[in-house]
Short mmCIF file of C-alpha atoms and ligand atoms in Angstrom, two decimals:
data_model
loop_
_atom_site.label_atom_id
_atom_site.label_comp_id
_atom_site.label_asym_id
_atom_site.label_seq_id
_atom_site.Cartn_x
_atom_site.Cartn_y
_atom_site.Cartn_z
CA MET A 473 64.41 92.96 145.21
CA LYS A 474 67.36 93.71 143.27
CA LYS A 475 70.49 94.07 145.85
CA LYS A 476 72.69 97.29 145.16
CA LYS A 477 76.06 96.89 145.22
CA GLU A 478 77.70 99.43 147.41
CA SER A 479 79.89 101.98 145.66
CA LYS A 480 83.55 102.75 147.53
CA LYS A 481 84.42 105.15 145.67
CA MET A 482 84.09 108.81 147.45
CA LYS A 483 81.96 111.02 145.24
CA ASP A 484 83.70 114.22 143.85
CA THR A 485 82.48 116.92 141.51
CA LYS A 486 86.29 118.53 141.39
CA GLN A 487 84.34 121.89 141.89
CA GLN A 488 84.94 123.75 144.66
CA TRP A 489 82.14 126.18 144.40
CA PHE A 490 79.52 123.07 145.03
CA LYS A 491 81.68 121.89 148.04
CA ASP A 492 81.70 125.35 149.89
CA ALA A 493 78.35 126.11 148.39
CA LYS A 494 76.13 124.76 151.41
CA PHE A 495 72.61 126.14 150.55
CA GLY A 496 70.81 125.97 147.37
CA LEU A 497 67.44 126.72 145.43
CA PHE A 498 65.39 123.82 144.19
CA ILE A 499 62.71 125.70 141.98
CA HIS A 500 59.47 123.14 140.78
CA TRP A 501 57.63 124.81 138.21
CA GLY A 502 55.73 123.09 135.42
CA LEU A 503 52.10 122.61 134.36
CA TYR A 504 51.11 121.23 137.21
CA ALA A 505 50.95 123.97 138.96
CA LEU A 506 48.16 124.95 137.15
CA LEU A 507 46.41 122.28 138.47
CA ALA A 508 47.57 122.65 141.97
CA GLY A 509 46.71 119.35 143.55
CA GLU A 510 43.52 118.76 141.76
CA TYR A 511 42.01 117.88 138.79
CA ASN A 512 38.39 117.54 137.72
CA GLY A 513 37.26 117.51 141.31
CA ARG A 514 39.42 114.83 142.28
CA LYS A 515 42.78 115.86 144.64
CA THR A 516 45.81 114.27 145.04
CA ASP A 517 47.33 113.71 148.42
CA ARG A 518 50.85 113.11 147.26
CA ILE A 519 53.39 115.40 145.44
CA ALA A 520 51.84 117.95 142.92
CA GLU A 521 54.30 117.60 140.25
CA TRP A 522 52.95 113.85 140.16
CA ILE A 523 49.29 114.68 139.38
CA MET A 524 49.05 113.58 135.69
CA ASN A 525 50.61 110.01 136.50
CA ASP A 526 49.02 110.11 140.03
CA LEU A 527 45.12 110.59 138.89
CA ASP A 528 45.93 108.95 135.55
CA ILE A 529 44.94 112.25 133.36
CA PRO A 530 45.43 111.33 129.52
CA VAL A 531 48.10 113.33 127.86
CA GLU A 532 45.46 114.94 125.39
CA GLU A 533 43.83 116.14 128.49
CA TYR A 534 46.82 117.45 130.43
CA GLU A 535 48.34 118.48 127.39
CA LYS A 536 45.68 121.05 126.86
CA LEU A 537 47.14 122.85 130.10
CA ALA A 538 49.50 124.61 128.09
CA SER A 539 46.86 126.62 126.65
CA GLN A 540 46.32 128.24 130.22
CA PHE A 541 49.67 128.65 131.16
CA ASN A 542 50.04 132.71 131.62
CA PRO A 543 51.93 133.43 134.20
CA VAL A 544 51.97 137.66 134.66
CA GLU A 545 53.21 137.91 137.87
CA PHE A 546 56.48 135.83 136.91
CA ASP A 547 59.27 137.57 138.17
CA ALA A 548 63.05 136.01 137.43
CA GLU A 549 64.67 138.41 138.68
CA MET A 550 62.90 138.92 141.79
CA ILE A 551 63.27 134.98 142.82
CA VAL A 552 66.96 135.12 142.23
CA ARG A 553 67.34 138.37 144.44
CA LYS A 554 65.48 136.59 147.14
CA ALA A 555 67.82 133.31 147.14
CA LYS A 556 70.60 135.47 147.22
CA GLU A 557 69.25 137.40 149.95
CA TRP A 558 68.56 133.84 151.49
CA GLY A 559 72.08 133.40 150.99
CA MET A 560 71.84 130.35 148.51
CA LYS A 561 74.61 129.77 146.15
CA TYR A 562 72.64 127.85 143.85
CA ILE A 563 69.58 127.89 141.88
CA VAL A 564 68.42 124.46 140.05
CA PHE A 565 65.27 124.95 137.93
CA THR A 566 62.95 122.13 136.67
CA SER A 567 63.69 122.49 132.96
CA LYS A 568 61.81 119.64 132.08
CA HIS A 569 59.95 117.64 134.54
CA HIS A 570 58.60 114.15 134.40
CA GLU A 571 55.09 115.74 132.75
CA GLY A 572 57.48 116.17 129.47
CA PHE A 573 56.97 120.08 129.23
CA ALA A 574 59.72 122.05 128.41
CA MET A 575 60.22 125.15 130.30
CA TRP A 576 62.12 126.88 127.59
CA ASP A 577 62.06 127.68 123.59
CA SER A 578 62.52 124.17 122.45
CA LYS A 579 63.56 123.26 118.90
CA CYS A 580 62.80 119.60 119.25
CA SER A 581 59.55 119.32 121.26
CA ASP A 582 56.70 121.87 120.53
CA TYR A 583 55.27 121.30 123.89
CA ASN A 584 57.06 123.93 125.26
CA VAL A 585 56.58 127.14 127.04
CA VAL A 586 56.94 129.17 123.85
CA LYS A 587 55.36 127.31 121.08
CA ALA A 588 52.50 125.93 123.32
CA THR A 589 51.22 128.80 125.95
CA PRO A 590 49.69 132.28 125.64
CA TYR A 591 52.50 133.49 127.45
CA GLY A 592 55.11 132.66 124.90
CA ARG A 593 58.15 133.36 126.67
CA ASP A 594 61.16 131.25 127.59
CA ILE A 595 61.44 130.52 131.53
CA VAL A 596 64.65 129.22 131.25
CA ARG A 597 66.36 132.15 129.71
CA GLN A 598 64.92 134.79 131.84
CA PHE A 599 66.73 132.75 134.98
CA ARG A 600 69.64 133.02 132.85
CA GLU A 601 69.63 136.54 132.46
CA ALA A 602 68.25 137.32 136.30
CA CYS A 603 71.30 134.91 137.64
CA ASP A 604 74.14 136.12 135.05
CA LYS A 605 72.57 139.97 137.07
CA TYR A 606 73.12 138.52 140.32
CA ASP A 607 76.27 136.36 140.07
CA MET A 608 74.20 132.97 140.88
CA LYS A 609 74.92 129.42 139.67
CA LEU A 610 72.50 128.24 137.56
CA GLY A 611 71.75 124.55 137.02
CA PHE A 612 68.77 122.54 135.40
CA TYR A 613 66.50 119.62 136.59
CA TYR A 614 65.86 117.27 133.62
CA SER A 615 63.75 114.29 133.65
CA GLN A 616 65.84 112.11 132.02
CA ALA A 617 63.77 109.31 131.65
CA GLN A 618 60.53 109.60 132.56
CA ASP A 619 58.45 111.54 129.94
CA TRP A 620 54.94 111.52 130.23
CA HIS A 621 54.41 112.97 126.78
CA ASP A 622 56.59 111.72 124.52
CA PRO A 623 55.03 107.98 123.91
CA ASP A 624 58.43 106.40 124.30
CA GLY A 625 59.35 108.06 127.55
CA TYR A 626 58.82 105.74 130.68
CA ILE A 627 55.79 106.10 132.91
CA HIS A 628 55.99 104.94 136.50
CA ARG A 629 53.47 102.18 137.04
CA LYS A 630 52.75 101.74 133.48
CA ASP A 631 54.04 98.72 131.30
CA ASN A 632 57.11 100.19 129.59
CA SER A 633 58.44 97.02 127.69
CA LYS A 634 57.08 97.64 124.51
CA LYS A 635 58.39 101.20 124.37
CA ASN A 636 61.33 102.21 121.82
CA TYR A 637 63.16 104.10 124.85
CA ARG A 638 66.03 104.83 122.07
CA ALA A 639 63.68 106.70 119.85
CA TYR A 640 62.69 109.04 122.66
CA LEU A 641 66.47 109.22 123.85
CA GLU A 642 67.42 110.54 120.26
CA ARG A 643 64.54 112.23 119.52
CA LYS A 644 63.91 114.33 122.99
CA CYS A 645 66.40 113.72 125.62
CA PHE A 646 69.70 114.14 123.95
CA PRO A 647 68.67 117.17 121.89
CA GLN A 648 66.87 118.75 124.28
CA LEU A 649 70.09 118.27 126.42
CA ARG A 650 72.45 120.07 124.13
CA GLU A 651 69.68 123.12 123.74
CA LEU A 652 70.20 123.35 127.28
CA LEU A 653 73.88 123.00 127.67
CA THR A 654 74.74 125.40 124.29
CA GLU A 655 72.09 127.87 124.44
CA TYR A 656 71.86 129.03 128.33
CA GLY A 657 75.67 130.17 129.16
CA ASP A 658 77.61 127.84 132.13
CA VAL A 659 75.33 125.71 133.22
CA ALA A 660 76.57 124.62 136.62
CA LEU A 661 74.52 121.52 137.13
CA ILE A 662 72.26 118.96 135.12
CA TRP A 663 69.84 117.44 138.15
CA PHE A 664 68.96 114.09 136.97
CA ASP A 665 66.33 112.48 138.07
CA THR A 666 64.55 108.59 138.28
CA PRO A 667 66.84 106.80 135.99
CA MET A 668 63.95 103.82 135.72
CA GLY A 669 65.55 101.64 133.42
CA THR A 670 68.46 103.77 131.94
CA THR A 671 71.15 101.08 130.82
CA LYS A 672 74.38 101.89 132.24
CA GLU A 673 75.55 102.70 128.39
CA GLU A 674 72.93 105.18 127.88
CA SER A 675 73.69 107.19 131.25
CA GLN A 676 77.01 107.01 130.21
CA GLU A 677 75.85 108.73 126.67
CA MET A 678 74.34 111.12 128.98
CA VAL A 679 77.52 111.97 131.10
CA ASP A 680 79.70 112.43 128.04
CA LEU A 681 77.57 114.32 126.37
CA VAL A 682 77.05 116.92 129.34
CA LYS A 683 80.67 116.70 130.06
CA SER A 684 81.64 117.14 125.87
CA LEU A 685 79.48 120.31 125.72
CA GLN A 686 80.49 121.61 129.08
CA PRO A 687 83.23 119.88 131.28
CA ASN A 688 82.62 121.97 134.12
CA CYS A 689 79.20 121.29 134.56
CA ILE A 690 78.43 118.63 137.35
CA VAL A 691 76.12 115.37 136.51
CA SER A 692 74.01 114.81 139.79
CA GLY A 693 73.69 111.11 141.32
CA ARG A 694 70.48 110.50 139.96
CA ILE A 695 71.62 110.09 136.66
CA GLY A 696 72.00 106.63 137.77
CA ASN A 697 74.37 103.53 137.44
CA GLU A 698 76.71 105.06 139.83
CA LEU A 699 77.71 107.76 137.03
CA GLY A 700 76.88 110.65 139.32
CA GLU A 701 79.32 113.04 140.62
CA TYR A 702 77.85 113.43 143.91
CA MET A 703 75.75 111.79 145.75
CA THR A 704 71.87 112.94 145.65
CA THR A 705 69.88 111.34 149.09
CA GLY A 706 66.41 110.27 149.35
CA ASP A 707 64.34 113.38 148.78
CA ASN A 708 64.19 114.80 152.31
CA PHE A 709 66.30 112.25 153.89
CA ILE A 710 69.45 113.00 156.01
CA PRO A 711 72.01 110.28 156.24
CA ARG A 712 72.10 109.99 159.91
CA LEU A 713 76.18 110.12 159.75
CA PRO A 714 78.99 112.68 158.31
CA TYR A 715 79.49 111.38 155.05
CA GLU A 716 82.73 111.79 152.84
CA GLY A 717 82.90 113.37 149.37
CA ASP A 718 80.27 115.72 147.93
CA TRP A 719 76.63 114.89 148.30
CA GLU A 720 73.33 117.06 148.85
CA VAL A 721 69.95 116.62 150.20
CA PRO A 722 67.01 117.97 148.14
CA ALA A 723 64.26 118.93 150.13
CA THR A 724 60.79 120.67 150.70
CA LEU A 725 59.10 123.45 152.65
CA ASN A 726 55.91 121.61 153.12
CA ASP A 727 54.89 118.19 151.74
CA THR A 728 55.25 118.92 147.68
CA TRP A 729 57.49 120.51 145.33
CA GLY A 730 55.18 121.62 142.68
CA PHE A 731 52.27 123.95 143.98
CA ASN A 732 49.53 122.41 145.76
CA LYS A 733 47.24 124.56 147.16
CA ASP A 734 45.74 122.44 149.94
CA ASP A 735 49.30 122.02 151.42
CA HIS A 736 49.99 123.99 154.52
CA LYS A 737 52.45 121.90 156.13
CA TRP A 738 55.06 124.14 156.12
CA LYS A 739 58.10 123.71 158.56
CA ASP A 740 58.99 126.61 160.80
CA PRO A 741 62.16 128.53 160.28
CA GLU A 742 63.89 127.28 162.91
CA GLU A 743 63.26 123.64 161.88
CA ILE A 744 64.80 124.54 158.40
CA ILE A 745 67.86 126.45 160.14
CA ARG A 746 68.64 123.30 162.76
CA LEU A 747 68.26 121.18 158.94
CA LEU A 748 70.56 123.12 157.32
CA VAL A 749 73.22 123.37 160.27
CA LYS A 750 72.70 119.11 160.55
CA ILE A 751 73.14 118.49 156.68
CA ASN A 752 76.45 121.23 156.83
CA SER A 753 77.86 119.22 159.83
CA ARG A 754 77.80 116.25 158.11
CA GLY A 755 79.24 117.60 154.92
CA GLY A 756 76.45 117.72 152.52
CA ASN A 757 74.45 120.96 150.95
CA TYR A 758 70.82 121.49 151.59
CA LEU A 759 68.84 121.97 148.01
CA LEU A 760 65.78 123.62 149.21
CA ASN A 761 62.66 123.89 147.36
CA ILE A 762 60.35 126.20 146.58
CA GLY A 763 56.98 126.02 144.26
CA PRO A 764 55.67 128.90 142.47
CA GLU A 765 52.02 129.10 141.16
CA ALA A 766 50.25 128.85 137.86
CA SER A 767 50.64 132.73 138.03
CA GLY A 768 54.28 132.67 138.65
CA HIS A 769 53.43 134.19 142.36
CA VAL A 770 55.79 132.65 144.82
CA PRO A 771 53.76 131.72 147.70
CA ASP A 772 53.73 133.88 150.52
CA GLU A 773 54.66 131.11 153.30
CA SER A 774 57.54 129.84 151.32
CA VAL A 775 59.38 133.81 151.24
CA ARG A 776 58.13 133.94 154.80
CA ILE A 777 60.06 131.30 156.16
CA LEU A 778 62.85 131.33 154.07
CA ASP A 779 63.26 135.37 155.04
CA GLU A 780 63.89 134.01 158.71
CA VAL A 781 66.07 131.45 157.66
CA GLY A 782 68.07 134.09 156.04
CA LYS A 783 68.66 135.99 158.58
CA TYR A 784 70.13 133.13 160.59
CA VAL A 785 72.41 132.20 157.28
CA ASN A 786 73.52 136.04 156.70
CA GLU A 787 74.57 136.54 160.62
CA ASN A 788 76.45 133.08 160.83
CA GLU A 789 77.53 132.76 157.04
CA GLU A 790 81.40 132.03 158.53
CA ALA A 791 80.02 129.19 160.18
CA ILE A 792 77.82 127.82 157.32
CA PHE A 793 80.02 128.51 153.84
CA GLY A 794 83.23 126.81 153.43
CA THR A 795 82.76 124.91 156.01
CA LYS A 796 83.82 120.86 156.34
CA ARG A 797 82.25 117.62 157.84
CA VAL A 798 82.57 117.13 161.34
CA GLY A 799 83.50 113.62 162.78
CA ILE A 800 81.41 112.08 165.36
CA TYR A 801 81.13 113.86 168.42
CA ALA A 802 80.56 111.43 171.05
CA TYR A 803 77.45 113.65 172.71
CA GLU A 804 74.53 114.46 170.85
CA LEU A 805 73.57 117.94 172.14
CA ASP A 806 70.00 118.63 172.42
CA TRP A 807 70.91 122.82 172.40
CA GLY A 808 73.25 123.06 169.41
CA MET A 809 75.30 121.21 166.85
CA LEU A 810 78.99 121.73 165.37
CA THR A 811 80.20 122.76 162.08
CA ARG A 812 84.17 123.60 161.04
CA LYS A 813 86.73 124.71 159.24
CA ASP A 814 90.28 124.68 159.34
CA HIS A 815 91.58 125.74 163.04
CA LYS A 816 88.01 127.00 164.17
CA LEU A 817 85.03 124.86 165.48
CA TYR A 818 81.66 126.92 165.17
CA VAL A 819 78.90 125.67 168.18
CA HIS A 820 75.47 126.21 166.51
CA VAL A 821 73.51 127.35 169.53
CA PHE A 822 69.77 126.65 169.25
CA LYS A 823 68.33 127.16 173.21
CA PRO A 824 69.17 129.79 175.30
CA ARG A 825 71.87 129.20 177.77
CA ARG A 826 74.11 131.09 179.98
CA ARG A 827 77.61 129.74 179.00
CA VAL A 828 78.51 127.27 176.11
CA GLU A 829 80.19 124.04 178.01
CA LEU A 830 81.35 121.13 175.87
CA ILE A 831 83.38 118.30 177.47
CA ASN A 832 85.62 115.31 175.43
CA ILE A 833 86.77 117.90 173.12
CA ALA A 834 90.51 117.98 173.49
CA ASN A 835 92.19 120.82 171.57
CA LYS A 836 94.19 123.61 172.37
CA ILE A 837 91.27 126.46 172.37
CA THR A 838 93.10 129.89 171.57
CA GLY A 839 90.21 132.06 171.21
CA ALA A 840 86.40 132.45 171.10
CA TYR A 841 84.11 134.96 169.70
CA LEU A 842 80.68 135.49 168.45
CA VAL A 843 80.39 135.18 165.03
CA ALA A 844 77.33 137.31 164.54
CA ASP A 845 79.51 140.36 165.57
CA LYS A 846 83.06 138.85 166.55
CA ARG A 847 82.75 139.99 169.91
CA GLU A 848 85.67 138.25 171.70
CA LEU A 849 84.82 135.57 174.45
CA GLU A 850 85.67 134.47 177.78
CA PHE A 851 86.62 131.03 178.32
CA LYS A 852 88.22 128.42 180.21
CA THR A 853 89.57 124.98 179.58
CA SER A 854 90.04 122.55 182.22
CA MET A 855 89.04 119.07 183.10
CA THR A 856 85.68 117.33 184.51
CA CYS A 857 85.95 115.21 187.49
CA GLU A 858 85.49 111.94 185.15
CA GLY A 859 89.14 113.27 183.73
CA ASN A 860 87.45 114.65 180.37
CA SER A 861 88.48 117.73 178.91
CA ALA A 862 86.00 120.88 179.47
CA ILE A 863 85.50 124.15 177.65
CA ASP A 864 83.50 126.75 179.18
CA VAL A 865 82.42 129.84 177.33
CA GLU A 866 80.96 133.24 178.78
CA LEU A 867 78.54 134.45 177.18
CA PRO A 868 77.34 138.11 177.29
CA GLU A 869 74.74 139.28 179.25
CA ASP A 870 72.72 140.22 176.43
CA TYR A 871 72.70 136.65 174.88
CA PHE A 872 71.58 135.19 177.91
CA ASP A 873 67.87 134.47 176.30
CA ARG A 874 69.10 134.62 172.98
CA LYS A 875 69.05 131.33 170.66
CA TYR A 876 69.92 130.90 167.18
CA PHE A 877 73.56 132.30 167.23
CA SER A 878 76.94 131.08 166.71
CA VAL A 879 80.16 130.95 168.91
CA CYS A 880 83.21 130.12 167.24
CA LEU A 881 86.32 128.48 168.81
CA GLU A 882 89.54 128.78 167.61
CA MET A 883 92.16 125.81 168.10
CA GLU A 884 95.46 125.53 167.72
CA GLU A 885 94.97 122.10 166.05
CA GLU A 886 93.55 121.79 162.02
CA GLU A 887 90.52 119.61 163.19
CA PRO A 888 88.44 119.24 166.22
CA ILE A 889 89.79 116.25 168.65
CA PHE A 890 86.62 114.54 169.85
CA GLU A 891 87.34 112.38 173.17
CA PRO A 892 85.59 108.50 173.40
CA ILE A 893 83.50 109.20 176.66
CA ILE A 894 84.94 107.58 179.43
CA GLY A 895 84.23 106.72 183.46
O1 H79 B 991 61.30 116.40 141.22
C1 H79 B 991 60.66 115.92 143.18
C2 H79 B 991 59.86 114.48 142.51
O2 H79 B 991 58.89 114.72 141.71
C3 H79 B 991 60.83 113.76 142.14
N1 H79 B 991 62.72 114.15 142.79
C4 H79 B 991 61.83 115.00 143.57
C5 H79 B 991 63.31 115.97 143.60
C6 H79 B 991 60.33 112.35 142.46
N2 H79 B 991 60.59 111.35 141.32
N3 H79 B 991 60.19 110.38 141.83
N4 H79 B 991 59.66 110.35 142.88
C7 H79 B 991 60.16 111.53 143.49
C8 H79 B 991 59.75 109.35 144.18
C9 H79 B 991 58.38 108.68 143.57
C10 H79 B 991 57.27 108.25 144.59
C11 H79 B 991 56.26 107.71 143.94
FE1 H79 B 991 54.33 108.19 144.09
C12 H79 B 991 55.47 107.24 145.06
C13 H79 B 991 55.44 107.44 142.52
C14 H79 B 991 54.29 106.87 142.77
C15 H79 B 991 54.23 106.50 144.25
C16 H79 B 991 53.95 109.73 144.96
C17 H79 B 991 53.33 109.21 145.52
C18 H79 B 991 54.06 110.03 143.46
C19 H79 B 991 53.09 109.35 143.03
C20 H79 B 991 52.49 109.09 144.60
#
């Protein structure tokens, strides 16, 4: 195994919107949605957008799917409006996944949604227009190295040694990136994925191309060769500790990105809320996925879950957006989690309780209130019998049985002061 060098440099996008964003919507949609996890009676029990590779479907067969793509139920505005309602601050759409199919009117490959399908309309443009209407940041996922349609694109699990990767880059990758970055307005970020054999020089060329066309467009961590402007964690993996700099967790609501009709392993809304707050408290953004069906319909279950999550996010938006990484607090709380801003410590409460008691936080507390309605709360600070600081906030009676809300502790100091455990 190749040993990777650990980068010491803190990742910084230089884009304040990304640091404050905290919650985004990933959308995986391509020809794989037509198969929905099954091809010729064979099923994949893996991520559905990988079905071509996983089940070894020949290109000549797979590309025929385009002639069936007619998503009459697709409604970009509805999706963007929902994302806005859910409190999300950016959208990342799969403009081209590993399958190689472009979801826009690409001039350099006819394997695209306008030229190869009965639908004939540009999906990327529809997202662009809807995002402009709802003031939503839009970024594009672009599979830079794997392209299972182009004869010279990389393919996982296949012999790539005879390929002319350079030819693919010049014929498809670079020109397509140029199209996305010149014809579709302000691109918030390009979400590269699986660099595979891409050399550092080639990755650098991609970065230079992006930046020459749109200097503010963020380059994701999966560009590879340590050239990304933020750290992307493994899919559905959360760092155990607070992590410095800009980073993001790409994640699924069930066990697939692209639509799979047989995947019903949905996470419940409370689990998603806990994951969001956990990621935010450690300093990261949560990029949460939906995989529309081939018709364009967004699975009802995704909408139901995110509607619930959205209620929490909206009621507690002050305690989520614009927050900063919380350092290491000595205790793991089984009932809640912490986020913070300057002079404010937010306690997210996930289990019913009479009062919020915290020890080993040594700040001078100047006030306490319920984030949802700004109701002021009574509080006392004292010392425990062991000599640790103690904070005790009284919850109002109508909150005794409630869970999933947050309390703000106002601090004289800018940051929380966490005491070690003594005694
Ligand atoms: O776009 C989503 C995934 O398709 C993509 N990243 C997210 C955001 C991704 N690309 N590669 N991987 C994820 C990891 C690949 C895992 C694999 Fe497999 C394990 C490839 C082969 C074995 C999963 C299982 C896919 C086929 C079988």
